[in-house]
mmCIF file with all atom_site columns, C-alpha atoms and ligand atoms in Angstrom:
data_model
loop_
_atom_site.group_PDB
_atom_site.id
_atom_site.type_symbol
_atom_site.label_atom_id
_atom_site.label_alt_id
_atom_site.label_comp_id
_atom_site.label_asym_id
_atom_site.label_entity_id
_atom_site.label_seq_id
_atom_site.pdbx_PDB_ins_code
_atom_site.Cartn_x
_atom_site.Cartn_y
_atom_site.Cartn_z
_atom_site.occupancy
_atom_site.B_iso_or_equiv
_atom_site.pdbx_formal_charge
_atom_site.auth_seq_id
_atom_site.auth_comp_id
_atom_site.auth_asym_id
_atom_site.auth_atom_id
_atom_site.pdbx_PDB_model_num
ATOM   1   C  CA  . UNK A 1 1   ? -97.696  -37.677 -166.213 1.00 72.00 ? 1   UNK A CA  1
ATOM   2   C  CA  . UNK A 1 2   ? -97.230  -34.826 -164.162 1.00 92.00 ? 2   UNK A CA  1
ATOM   3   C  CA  . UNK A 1 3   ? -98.956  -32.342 -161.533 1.00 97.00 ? 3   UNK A CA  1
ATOM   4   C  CA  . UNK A 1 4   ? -99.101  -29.012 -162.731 1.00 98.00 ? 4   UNK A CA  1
ATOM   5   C  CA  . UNK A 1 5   ? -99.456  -25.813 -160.472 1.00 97.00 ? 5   UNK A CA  1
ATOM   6   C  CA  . UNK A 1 6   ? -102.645 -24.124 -160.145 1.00 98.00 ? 6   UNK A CA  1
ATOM   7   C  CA  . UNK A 1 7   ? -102.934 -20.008 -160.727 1.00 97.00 ? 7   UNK A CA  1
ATOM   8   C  CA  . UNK A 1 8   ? -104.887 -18.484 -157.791 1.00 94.00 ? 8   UNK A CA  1
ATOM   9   C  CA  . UNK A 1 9   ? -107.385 -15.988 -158.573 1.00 95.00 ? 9   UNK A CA  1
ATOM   10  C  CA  . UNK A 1 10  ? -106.423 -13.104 -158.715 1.00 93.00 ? 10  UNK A CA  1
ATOM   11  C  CA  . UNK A 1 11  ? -103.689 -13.604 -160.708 1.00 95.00 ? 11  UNK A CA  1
ATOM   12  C  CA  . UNK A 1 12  ? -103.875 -12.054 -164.062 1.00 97.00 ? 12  UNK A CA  1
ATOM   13  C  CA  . UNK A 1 13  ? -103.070 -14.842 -166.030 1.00 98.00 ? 13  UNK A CA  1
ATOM   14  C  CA  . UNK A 1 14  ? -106.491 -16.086 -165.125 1.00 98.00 ? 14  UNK A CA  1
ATOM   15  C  CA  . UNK A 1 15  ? -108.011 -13.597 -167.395 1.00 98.00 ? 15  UNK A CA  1
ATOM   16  C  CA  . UNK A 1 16  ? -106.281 -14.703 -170.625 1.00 98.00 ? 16  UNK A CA  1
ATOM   17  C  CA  . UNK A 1 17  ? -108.441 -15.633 -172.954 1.00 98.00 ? 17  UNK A CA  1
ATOM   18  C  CA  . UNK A 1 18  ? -107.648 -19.188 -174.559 1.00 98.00 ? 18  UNK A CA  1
ATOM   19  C  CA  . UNK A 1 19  ? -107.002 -19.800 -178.222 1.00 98.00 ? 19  UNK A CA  1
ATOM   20  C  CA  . UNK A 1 20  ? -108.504 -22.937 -180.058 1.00 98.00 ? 20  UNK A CA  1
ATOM   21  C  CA  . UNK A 1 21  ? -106.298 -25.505 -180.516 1.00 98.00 ? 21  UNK A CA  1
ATOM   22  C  CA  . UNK A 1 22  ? -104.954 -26.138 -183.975 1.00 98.00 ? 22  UNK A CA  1
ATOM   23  C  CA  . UNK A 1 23  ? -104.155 -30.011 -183.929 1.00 98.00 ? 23  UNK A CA  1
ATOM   24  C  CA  . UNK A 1 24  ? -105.083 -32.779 -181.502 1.00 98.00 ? 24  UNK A CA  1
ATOM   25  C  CA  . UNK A 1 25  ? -101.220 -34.003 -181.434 1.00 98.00 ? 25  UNK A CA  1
ATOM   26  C  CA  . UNK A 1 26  ? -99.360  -35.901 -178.687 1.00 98.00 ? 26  UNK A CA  1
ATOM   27  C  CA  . UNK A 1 27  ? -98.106  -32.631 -177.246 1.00 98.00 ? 27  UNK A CA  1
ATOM   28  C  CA  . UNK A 1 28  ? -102.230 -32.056 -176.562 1.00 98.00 ? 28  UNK A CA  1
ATOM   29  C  CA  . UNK A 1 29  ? -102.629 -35.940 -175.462 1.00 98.00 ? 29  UNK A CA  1
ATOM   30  C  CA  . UNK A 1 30  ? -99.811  -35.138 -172.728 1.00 98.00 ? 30  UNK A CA  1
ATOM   31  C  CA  . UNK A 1 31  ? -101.534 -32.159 -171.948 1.00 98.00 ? 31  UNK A CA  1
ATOM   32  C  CA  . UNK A 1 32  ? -104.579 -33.736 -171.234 1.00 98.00 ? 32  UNK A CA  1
ATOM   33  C  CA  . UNK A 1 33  ? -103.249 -36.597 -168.894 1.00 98.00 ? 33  UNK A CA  1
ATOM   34  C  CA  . UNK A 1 34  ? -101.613 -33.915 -167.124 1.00 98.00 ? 34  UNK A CA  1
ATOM   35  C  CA  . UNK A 1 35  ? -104.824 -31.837 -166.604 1.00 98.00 ? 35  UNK A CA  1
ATOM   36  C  CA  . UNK A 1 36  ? -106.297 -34.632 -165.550 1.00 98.00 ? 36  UNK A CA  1
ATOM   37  C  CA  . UNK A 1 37  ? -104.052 -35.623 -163.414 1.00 98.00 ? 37  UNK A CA  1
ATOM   38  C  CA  . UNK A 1 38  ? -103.970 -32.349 -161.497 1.00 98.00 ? 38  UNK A CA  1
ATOM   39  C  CA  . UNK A 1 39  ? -107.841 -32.395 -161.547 1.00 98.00 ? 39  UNK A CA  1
ATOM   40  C  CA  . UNK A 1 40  ? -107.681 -35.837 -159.519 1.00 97.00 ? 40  UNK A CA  1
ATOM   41  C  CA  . UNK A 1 41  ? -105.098 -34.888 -157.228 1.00 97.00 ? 41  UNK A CA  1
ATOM   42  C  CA  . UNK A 1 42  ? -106.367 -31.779 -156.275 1.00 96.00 ? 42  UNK A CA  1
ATOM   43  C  CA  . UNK A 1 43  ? -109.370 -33.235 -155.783 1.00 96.00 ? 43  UNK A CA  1
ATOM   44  C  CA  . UNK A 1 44  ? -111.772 -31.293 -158.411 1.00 96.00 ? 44  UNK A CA  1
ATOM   45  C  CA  . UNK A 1 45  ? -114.753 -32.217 -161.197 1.00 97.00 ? 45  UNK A CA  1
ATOM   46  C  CA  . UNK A 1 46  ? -113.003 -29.459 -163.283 1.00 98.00 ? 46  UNK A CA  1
ATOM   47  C  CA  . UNK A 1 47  ? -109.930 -28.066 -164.764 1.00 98.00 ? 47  UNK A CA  1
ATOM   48  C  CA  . UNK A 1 48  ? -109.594 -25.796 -167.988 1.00 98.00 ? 48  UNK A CA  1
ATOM   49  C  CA  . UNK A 1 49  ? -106.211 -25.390 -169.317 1.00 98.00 ? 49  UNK A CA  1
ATOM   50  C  CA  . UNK A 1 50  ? -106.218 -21.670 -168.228 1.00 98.00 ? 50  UNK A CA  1
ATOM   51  C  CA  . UNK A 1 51  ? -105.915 -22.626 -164.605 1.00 98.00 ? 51  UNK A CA  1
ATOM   52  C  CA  . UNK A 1 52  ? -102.422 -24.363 -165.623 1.00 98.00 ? 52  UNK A CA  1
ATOM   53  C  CA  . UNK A 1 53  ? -101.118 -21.682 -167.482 1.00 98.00 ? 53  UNK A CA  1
ATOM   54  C  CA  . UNK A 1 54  ? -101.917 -22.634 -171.209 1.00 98.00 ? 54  UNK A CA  1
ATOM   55  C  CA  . UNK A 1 55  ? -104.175 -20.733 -172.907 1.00 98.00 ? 55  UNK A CA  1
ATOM   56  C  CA  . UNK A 1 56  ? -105.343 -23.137 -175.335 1.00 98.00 ? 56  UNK A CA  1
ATOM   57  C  CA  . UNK A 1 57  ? -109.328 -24.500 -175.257 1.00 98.00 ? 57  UNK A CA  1
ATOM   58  C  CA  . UNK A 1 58  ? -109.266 -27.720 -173.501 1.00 98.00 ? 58  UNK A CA  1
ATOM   59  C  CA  . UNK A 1 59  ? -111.311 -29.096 -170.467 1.00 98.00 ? 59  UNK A CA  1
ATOM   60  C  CA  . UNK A 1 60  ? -111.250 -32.092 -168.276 1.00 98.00 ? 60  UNK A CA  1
ATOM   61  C  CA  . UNK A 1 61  ? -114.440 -32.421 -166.289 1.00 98.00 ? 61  UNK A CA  1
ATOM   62  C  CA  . UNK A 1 62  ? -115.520 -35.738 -164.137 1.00 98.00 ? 62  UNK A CA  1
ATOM   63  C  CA  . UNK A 1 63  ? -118.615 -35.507 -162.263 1.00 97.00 ? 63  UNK A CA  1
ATOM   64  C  CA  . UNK A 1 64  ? -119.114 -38.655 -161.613 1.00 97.00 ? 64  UNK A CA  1
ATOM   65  C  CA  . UNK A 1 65  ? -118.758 -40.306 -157.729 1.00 93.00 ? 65  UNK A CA  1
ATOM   66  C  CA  . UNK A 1 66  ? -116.678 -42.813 -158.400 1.00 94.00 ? 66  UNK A CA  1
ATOM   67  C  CA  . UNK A 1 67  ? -114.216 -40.718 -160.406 1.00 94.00 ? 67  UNK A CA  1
ATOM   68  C  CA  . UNK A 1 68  ? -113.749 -42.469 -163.138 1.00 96.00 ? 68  UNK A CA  1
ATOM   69  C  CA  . UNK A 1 69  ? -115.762 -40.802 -166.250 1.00 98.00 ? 69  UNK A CA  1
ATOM   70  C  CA  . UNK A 1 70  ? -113.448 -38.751 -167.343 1.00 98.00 ? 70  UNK A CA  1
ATOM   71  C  CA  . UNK A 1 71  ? -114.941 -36.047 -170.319 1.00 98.00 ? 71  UNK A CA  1
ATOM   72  C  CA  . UNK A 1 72  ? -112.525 -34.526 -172.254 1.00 98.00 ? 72  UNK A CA  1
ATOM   73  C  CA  . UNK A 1 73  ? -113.389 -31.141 -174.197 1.00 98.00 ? 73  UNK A CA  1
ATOM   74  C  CA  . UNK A 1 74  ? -111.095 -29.752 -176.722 1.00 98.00 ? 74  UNK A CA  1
ATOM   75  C  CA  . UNK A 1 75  ? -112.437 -26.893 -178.651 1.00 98.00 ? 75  UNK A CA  1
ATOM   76  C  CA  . UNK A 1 76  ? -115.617 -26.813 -176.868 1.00 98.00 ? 76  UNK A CA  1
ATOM   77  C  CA  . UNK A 1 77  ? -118.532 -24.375 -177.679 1.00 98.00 ? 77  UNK A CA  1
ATOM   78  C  CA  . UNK A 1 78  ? -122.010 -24.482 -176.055 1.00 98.00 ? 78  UNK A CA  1
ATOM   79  C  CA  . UNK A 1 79  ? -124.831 -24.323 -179.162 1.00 98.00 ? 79  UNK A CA  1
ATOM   80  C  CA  . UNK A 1 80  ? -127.559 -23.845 -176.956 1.00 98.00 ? 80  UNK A CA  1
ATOM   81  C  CA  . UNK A 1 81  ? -128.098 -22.991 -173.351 1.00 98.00 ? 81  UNK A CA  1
ATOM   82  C  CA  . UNK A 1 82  ? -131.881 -23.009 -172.139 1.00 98.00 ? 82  UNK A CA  1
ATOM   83  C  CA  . UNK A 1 83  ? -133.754 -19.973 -170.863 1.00 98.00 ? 83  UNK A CA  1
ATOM   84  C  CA  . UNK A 1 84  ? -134.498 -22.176 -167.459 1.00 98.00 ? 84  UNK A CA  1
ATOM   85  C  CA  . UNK A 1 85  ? -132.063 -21.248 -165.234 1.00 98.00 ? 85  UNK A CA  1
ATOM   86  C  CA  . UNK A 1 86  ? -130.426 -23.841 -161.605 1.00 97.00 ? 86  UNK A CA  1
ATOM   87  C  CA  . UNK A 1 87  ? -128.080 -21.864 -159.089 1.00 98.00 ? 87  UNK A CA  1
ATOM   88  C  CA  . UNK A 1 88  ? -125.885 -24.250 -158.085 1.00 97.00 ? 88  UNK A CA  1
ATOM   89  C  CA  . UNK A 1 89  ? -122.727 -23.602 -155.151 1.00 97.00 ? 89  UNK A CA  1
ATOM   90  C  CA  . UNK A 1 90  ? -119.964 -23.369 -156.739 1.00 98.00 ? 90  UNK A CA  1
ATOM   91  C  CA  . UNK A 1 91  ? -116.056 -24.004 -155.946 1.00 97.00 ? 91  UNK A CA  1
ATOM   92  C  CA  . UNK A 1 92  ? -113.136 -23.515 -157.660 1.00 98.00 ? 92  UNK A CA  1
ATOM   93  C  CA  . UNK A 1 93  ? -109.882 -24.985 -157.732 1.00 97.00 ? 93  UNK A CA  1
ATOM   94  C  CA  . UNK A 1 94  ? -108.057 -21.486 -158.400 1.00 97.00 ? 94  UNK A CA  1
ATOM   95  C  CA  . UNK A 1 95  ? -110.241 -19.954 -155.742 1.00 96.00 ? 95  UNK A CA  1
ATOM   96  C  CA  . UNK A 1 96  ? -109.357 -22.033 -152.791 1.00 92.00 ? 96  UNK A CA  1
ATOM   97  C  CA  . UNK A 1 97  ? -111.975 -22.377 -149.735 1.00 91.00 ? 97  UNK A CA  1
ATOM   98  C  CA  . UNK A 1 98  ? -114.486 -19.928 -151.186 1.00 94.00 ? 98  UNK A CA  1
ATOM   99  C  CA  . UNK A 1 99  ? -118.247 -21.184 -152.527 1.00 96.00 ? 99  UNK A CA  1
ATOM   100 C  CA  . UNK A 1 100 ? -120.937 -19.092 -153.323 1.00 97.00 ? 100 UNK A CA  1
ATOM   101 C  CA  . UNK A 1 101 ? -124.090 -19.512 -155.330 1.00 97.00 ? 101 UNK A CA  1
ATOM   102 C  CA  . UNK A 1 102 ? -123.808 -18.815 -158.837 1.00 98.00 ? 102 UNK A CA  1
ATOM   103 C  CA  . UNK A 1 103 ? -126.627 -18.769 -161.651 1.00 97.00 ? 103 UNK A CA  1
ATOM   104 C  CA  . UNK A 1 104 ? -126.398 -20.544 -164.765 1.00 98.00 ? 104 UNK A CA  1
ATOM   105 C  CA  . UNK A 1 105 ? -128.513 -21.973 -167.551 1.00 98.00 ? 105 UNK A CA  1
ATOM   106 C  CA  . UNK A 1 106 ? -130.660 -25.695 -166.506 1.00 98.00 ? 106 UNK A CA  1
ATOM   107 C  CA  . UNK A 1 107 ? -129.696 -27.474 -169.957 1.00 98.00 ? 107 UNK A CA  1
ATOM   108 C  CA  . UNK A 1 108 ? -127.038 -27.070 -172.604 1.00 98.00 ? 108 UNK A CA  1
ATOM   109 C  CA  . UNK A 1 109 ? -126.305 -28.522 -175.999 1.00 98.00 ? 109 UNK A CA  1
ATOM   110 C  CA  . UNK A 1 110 ? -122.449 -29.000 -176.222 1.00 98.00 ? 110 UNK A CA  1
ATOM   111 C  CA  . UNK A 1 111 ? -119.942 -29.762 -179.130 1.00 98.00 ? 111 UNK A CA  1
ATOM   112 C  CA  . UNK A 1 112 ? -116.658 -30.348 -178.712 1.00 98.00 ? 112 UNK A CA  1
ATOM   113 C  CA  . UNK A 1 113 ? -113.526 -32.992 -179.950 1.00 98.00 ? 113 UNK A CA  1
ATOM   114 C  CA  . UNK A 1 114 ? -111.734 -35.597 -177.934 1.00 98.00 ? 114 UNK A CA  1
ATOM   115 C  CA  . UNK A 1 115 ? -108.385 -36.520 -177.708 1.00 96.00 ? 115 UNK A CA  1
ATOM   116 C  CA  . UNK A 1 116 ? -108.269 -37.829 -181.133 1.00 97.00 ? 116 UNK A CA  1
ATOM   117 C  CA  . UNK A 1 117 ? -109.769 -34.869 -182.627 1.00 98.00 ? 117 UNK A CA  1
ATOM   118 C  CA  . UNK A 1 118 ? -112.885 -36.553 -183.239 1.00 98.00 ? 118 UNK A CA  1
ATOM   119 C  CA  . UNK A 1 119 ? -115.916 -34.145 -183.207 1.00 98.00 ? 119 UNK A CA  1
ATOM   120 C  CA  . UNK A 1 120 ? -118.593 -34.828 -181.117 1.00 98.00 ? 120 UNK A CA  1
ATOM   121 C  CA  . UNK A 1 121 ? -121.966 -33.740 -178.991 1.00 98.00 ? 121 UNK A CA  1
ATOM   122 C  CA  . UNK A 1 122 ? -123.903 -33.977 -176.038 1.00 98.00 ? 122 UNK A CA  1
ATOM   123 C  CA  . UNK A 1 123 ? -126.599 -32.031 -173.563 1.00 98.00 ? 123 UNK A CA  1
ATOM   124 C  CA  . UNK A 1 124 ? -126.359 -31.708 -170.177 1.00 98.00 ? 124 UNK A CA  1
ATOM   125 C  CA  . UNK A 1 125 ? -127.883 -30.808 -167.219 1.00 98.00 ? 125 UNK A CA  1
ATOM   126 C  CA  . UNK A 1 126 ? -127.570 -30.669 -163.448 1.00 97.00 ? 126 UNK A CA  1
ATOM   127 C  CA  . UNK A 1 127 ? -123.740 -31.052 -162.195 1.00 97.00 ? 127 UNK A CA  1
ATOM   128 C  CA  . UNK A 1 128 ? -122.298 -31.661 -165.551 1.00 98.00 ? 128 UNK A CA  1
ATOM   129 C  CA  . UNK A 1 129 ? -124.003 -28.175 -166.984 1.00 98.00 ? 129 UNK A CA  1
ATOM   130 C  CA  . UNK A 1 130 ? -123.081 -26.490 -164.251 1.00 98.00 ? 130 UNK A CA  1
ATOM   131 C  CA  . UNK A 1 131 ? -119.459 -27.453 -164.805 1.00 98.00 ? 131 UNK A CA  1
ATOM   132 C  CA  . UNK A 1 132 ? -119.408 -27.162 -168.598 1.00 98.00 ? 132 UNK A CA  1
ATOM   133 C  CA  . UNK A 1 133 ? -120.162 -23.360 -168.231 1.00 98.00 ? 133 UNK A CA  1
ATOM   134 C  CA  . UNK A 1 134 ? -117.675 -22.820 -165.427 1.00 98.00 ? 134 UNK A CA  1
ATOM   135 C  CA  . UNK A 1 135 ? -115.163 -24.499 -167.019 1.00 98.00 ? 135 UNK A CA  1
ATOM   136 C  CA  . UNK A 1 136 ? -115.608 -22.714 -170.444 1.00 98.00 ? 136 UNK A CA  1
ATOM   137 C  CA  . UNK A 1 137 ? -115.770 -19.573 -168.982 1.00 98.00 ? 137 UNK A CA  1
ATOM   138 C  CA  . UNK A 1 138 ? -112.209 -19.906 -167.470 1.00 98.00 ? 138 UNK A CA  1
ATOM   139 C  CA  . UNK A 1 139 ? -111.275 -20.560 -170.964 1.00 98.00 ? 139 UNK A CA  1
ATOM   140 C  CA  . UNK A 1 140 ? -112.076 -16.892 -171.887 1.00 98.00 ? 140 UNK A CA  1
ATOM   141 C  CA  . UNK A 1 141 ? -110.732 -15.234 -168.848 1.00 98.00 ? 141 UNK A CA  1
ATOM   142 C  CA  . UNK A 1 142 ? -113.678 -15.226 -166.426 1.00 98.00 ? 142 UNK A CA  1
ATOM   143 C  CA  . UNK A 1 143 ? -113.669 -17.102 -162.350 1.00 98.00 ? 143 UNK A CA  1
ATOM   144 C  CA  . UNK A 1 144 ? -116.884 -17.882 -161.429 1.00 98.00 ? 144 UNK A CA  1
ATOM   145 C  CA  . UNK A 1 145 ? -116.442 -15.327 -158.220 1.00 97.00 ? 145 UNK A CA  1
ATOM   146 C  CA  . UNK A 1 146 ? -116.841 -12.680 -160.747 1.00 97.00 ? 146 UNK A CA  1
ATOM   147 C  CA  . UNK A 1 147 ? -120.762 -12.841 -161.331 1.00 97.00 ? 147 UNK A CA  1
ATOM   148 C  CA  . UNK A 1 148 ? -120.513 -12.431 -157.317 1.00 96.00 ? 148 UNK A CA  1
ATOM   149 C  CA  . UNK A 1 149 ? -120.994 -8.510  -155.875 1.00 96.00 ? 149 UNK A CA  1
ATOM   150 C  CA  . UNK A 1 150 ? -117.444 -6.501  -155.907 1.00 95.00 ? 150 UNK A CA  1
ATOM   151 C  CA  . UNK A 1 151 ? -117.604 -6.667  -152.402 1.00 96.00 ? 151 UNK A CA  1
ATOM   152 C  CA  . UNK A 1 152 ? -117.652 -10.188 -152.128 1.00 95.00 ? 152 UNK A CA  1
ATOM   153 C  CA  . UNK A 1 153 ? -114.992 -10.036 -154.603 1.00 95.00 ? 153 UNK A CA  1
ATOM   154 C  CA  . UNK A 1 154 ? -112.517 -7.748  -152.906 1.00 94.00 ? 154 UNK A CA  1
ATOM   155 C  CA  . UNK A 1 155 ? -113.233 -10.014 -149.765 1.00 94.00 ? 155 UNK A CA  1
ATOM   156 C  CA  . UNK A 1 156 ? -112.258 -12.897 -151.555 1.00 94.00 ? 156 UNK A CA  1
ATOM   157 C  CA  . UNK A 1 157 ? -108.741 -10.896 -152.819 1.00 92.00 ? 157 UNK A CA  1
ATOM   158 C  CA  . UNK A 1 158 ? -108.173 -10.362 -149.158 1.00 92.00 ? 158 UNK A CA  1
ATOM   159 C  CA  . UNK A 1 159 ? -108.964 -13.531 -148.115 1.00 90.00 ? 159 UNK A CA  1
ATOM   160 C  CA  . UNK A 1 160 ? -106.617 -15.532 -150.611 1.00 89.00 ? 160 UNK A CA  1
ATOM   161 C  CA  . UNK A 1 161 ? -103.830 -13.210 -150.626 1.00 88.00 ? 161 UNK A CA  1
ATOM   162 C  CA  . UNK A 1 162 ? -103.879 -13.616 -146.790 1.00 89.00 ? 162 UNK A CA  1
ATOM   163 C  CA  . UNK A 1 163 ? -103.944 -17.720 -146.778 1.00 86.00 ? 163 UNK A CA  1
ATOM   164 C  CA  . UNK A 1 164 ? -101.001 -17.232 -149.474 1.00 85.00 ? 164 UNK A CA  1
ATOM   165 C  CA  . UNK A 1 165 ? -98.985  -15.072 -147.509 1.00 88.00 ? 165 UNK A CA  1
ATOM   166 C  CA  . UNK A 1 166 ? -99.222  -17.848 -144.838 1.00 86.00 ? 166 UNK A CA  1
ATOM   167 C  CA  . UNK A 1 167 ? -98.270  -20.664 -146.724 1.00 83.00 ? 167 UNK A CA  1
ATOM   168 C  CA  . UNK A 1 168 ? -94.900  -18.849 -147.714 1.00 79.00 ? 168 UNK A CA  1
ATOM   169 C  CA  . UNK A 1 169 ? -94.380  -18.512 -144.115 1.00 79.00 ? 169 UNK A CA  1
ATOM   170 C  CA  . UNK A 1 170 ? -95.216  -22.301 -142.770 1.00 71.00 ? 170 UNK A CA  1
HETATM 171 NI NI1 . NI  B 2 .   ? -112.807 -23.108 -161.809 1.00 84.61 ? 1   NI  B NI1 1
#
């Protein structure tokens, strides 16, 4: 198990867009206790394998309280979303210390495989939809902050680059 390092928007790499995954090996098994791992650590309810650097479609997500409901999403699509739509604030762990309100669908239907390439499918709502769309969207290059205004945006630039700029220093 290991900790991997997290890209910070606005790094480019973040805008990769993710390839499916061919087979559901050991090399994606590692890559998943890693993810989740990091995810834990950090602490987050999401990580897509974009944030680490691998531009393959997986997802760990865990919106539960205790921490301990770990979903795993390799290959995920969303079938249906609903028209409804729940603005939720939203965080990210490549965006550090910046949440703003973001506006997704209410309900979706999701399929996806697990770690041992079973297929499989579920709806969601609330936390867990809000997450499935934010996580999949990393997955084809897009950080939540980018359905903000491009004002916000170029604040947030400022702001991060700033805090980084920092960190090398202390
Ligand atoms: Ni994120």
């Amino acid at each position: 198990m290991a900790i991997l390092p997290i890209l910070h928007y606005p790094d480019p790499r973040l805008h990769k867009v993710a390839k499916p995954v061919q087979v559901v090996d050991d090399r994606i098994r590692q890559l998943v206790r890693d993810m989740a791992e990091t995810m834990y650590d950090a602490p987050g309810v999401g990580l897509a394998a974009t944030q680490v650097d691998v531009h393959e479609r997986v997802v760990v997500i865990d919106v539960s309280e205790e921490g301990n409901q770990l979903l795993v999403l390799i290959n995920p699509e969303i079938t249906w979303k609903s028209e409804d739509c729940q603005v939720y604030e939203e965080g990210c762990l490549s965006v550090p210390g910046v949440y703003d309100k973001v506006e997704r669908a209410a309900r979706i239907h999701v399929r996806a495989l697990n770690e041992q390439g079973e297929a499989f499918e579920f709806d969601a709502d609330g936390l867990l939809a809000v997450c499935v769309q934010h996580e999949l969207d990393h997955l084809l290059g897009k950080v939540f902050v980018e359905y903000l205004s491009p004002l916000k945006q170029n604040r947030i630039k400022t702001r991060i680059r700033k805090q980084e700029r920092q960190a090398v220093k202390a």
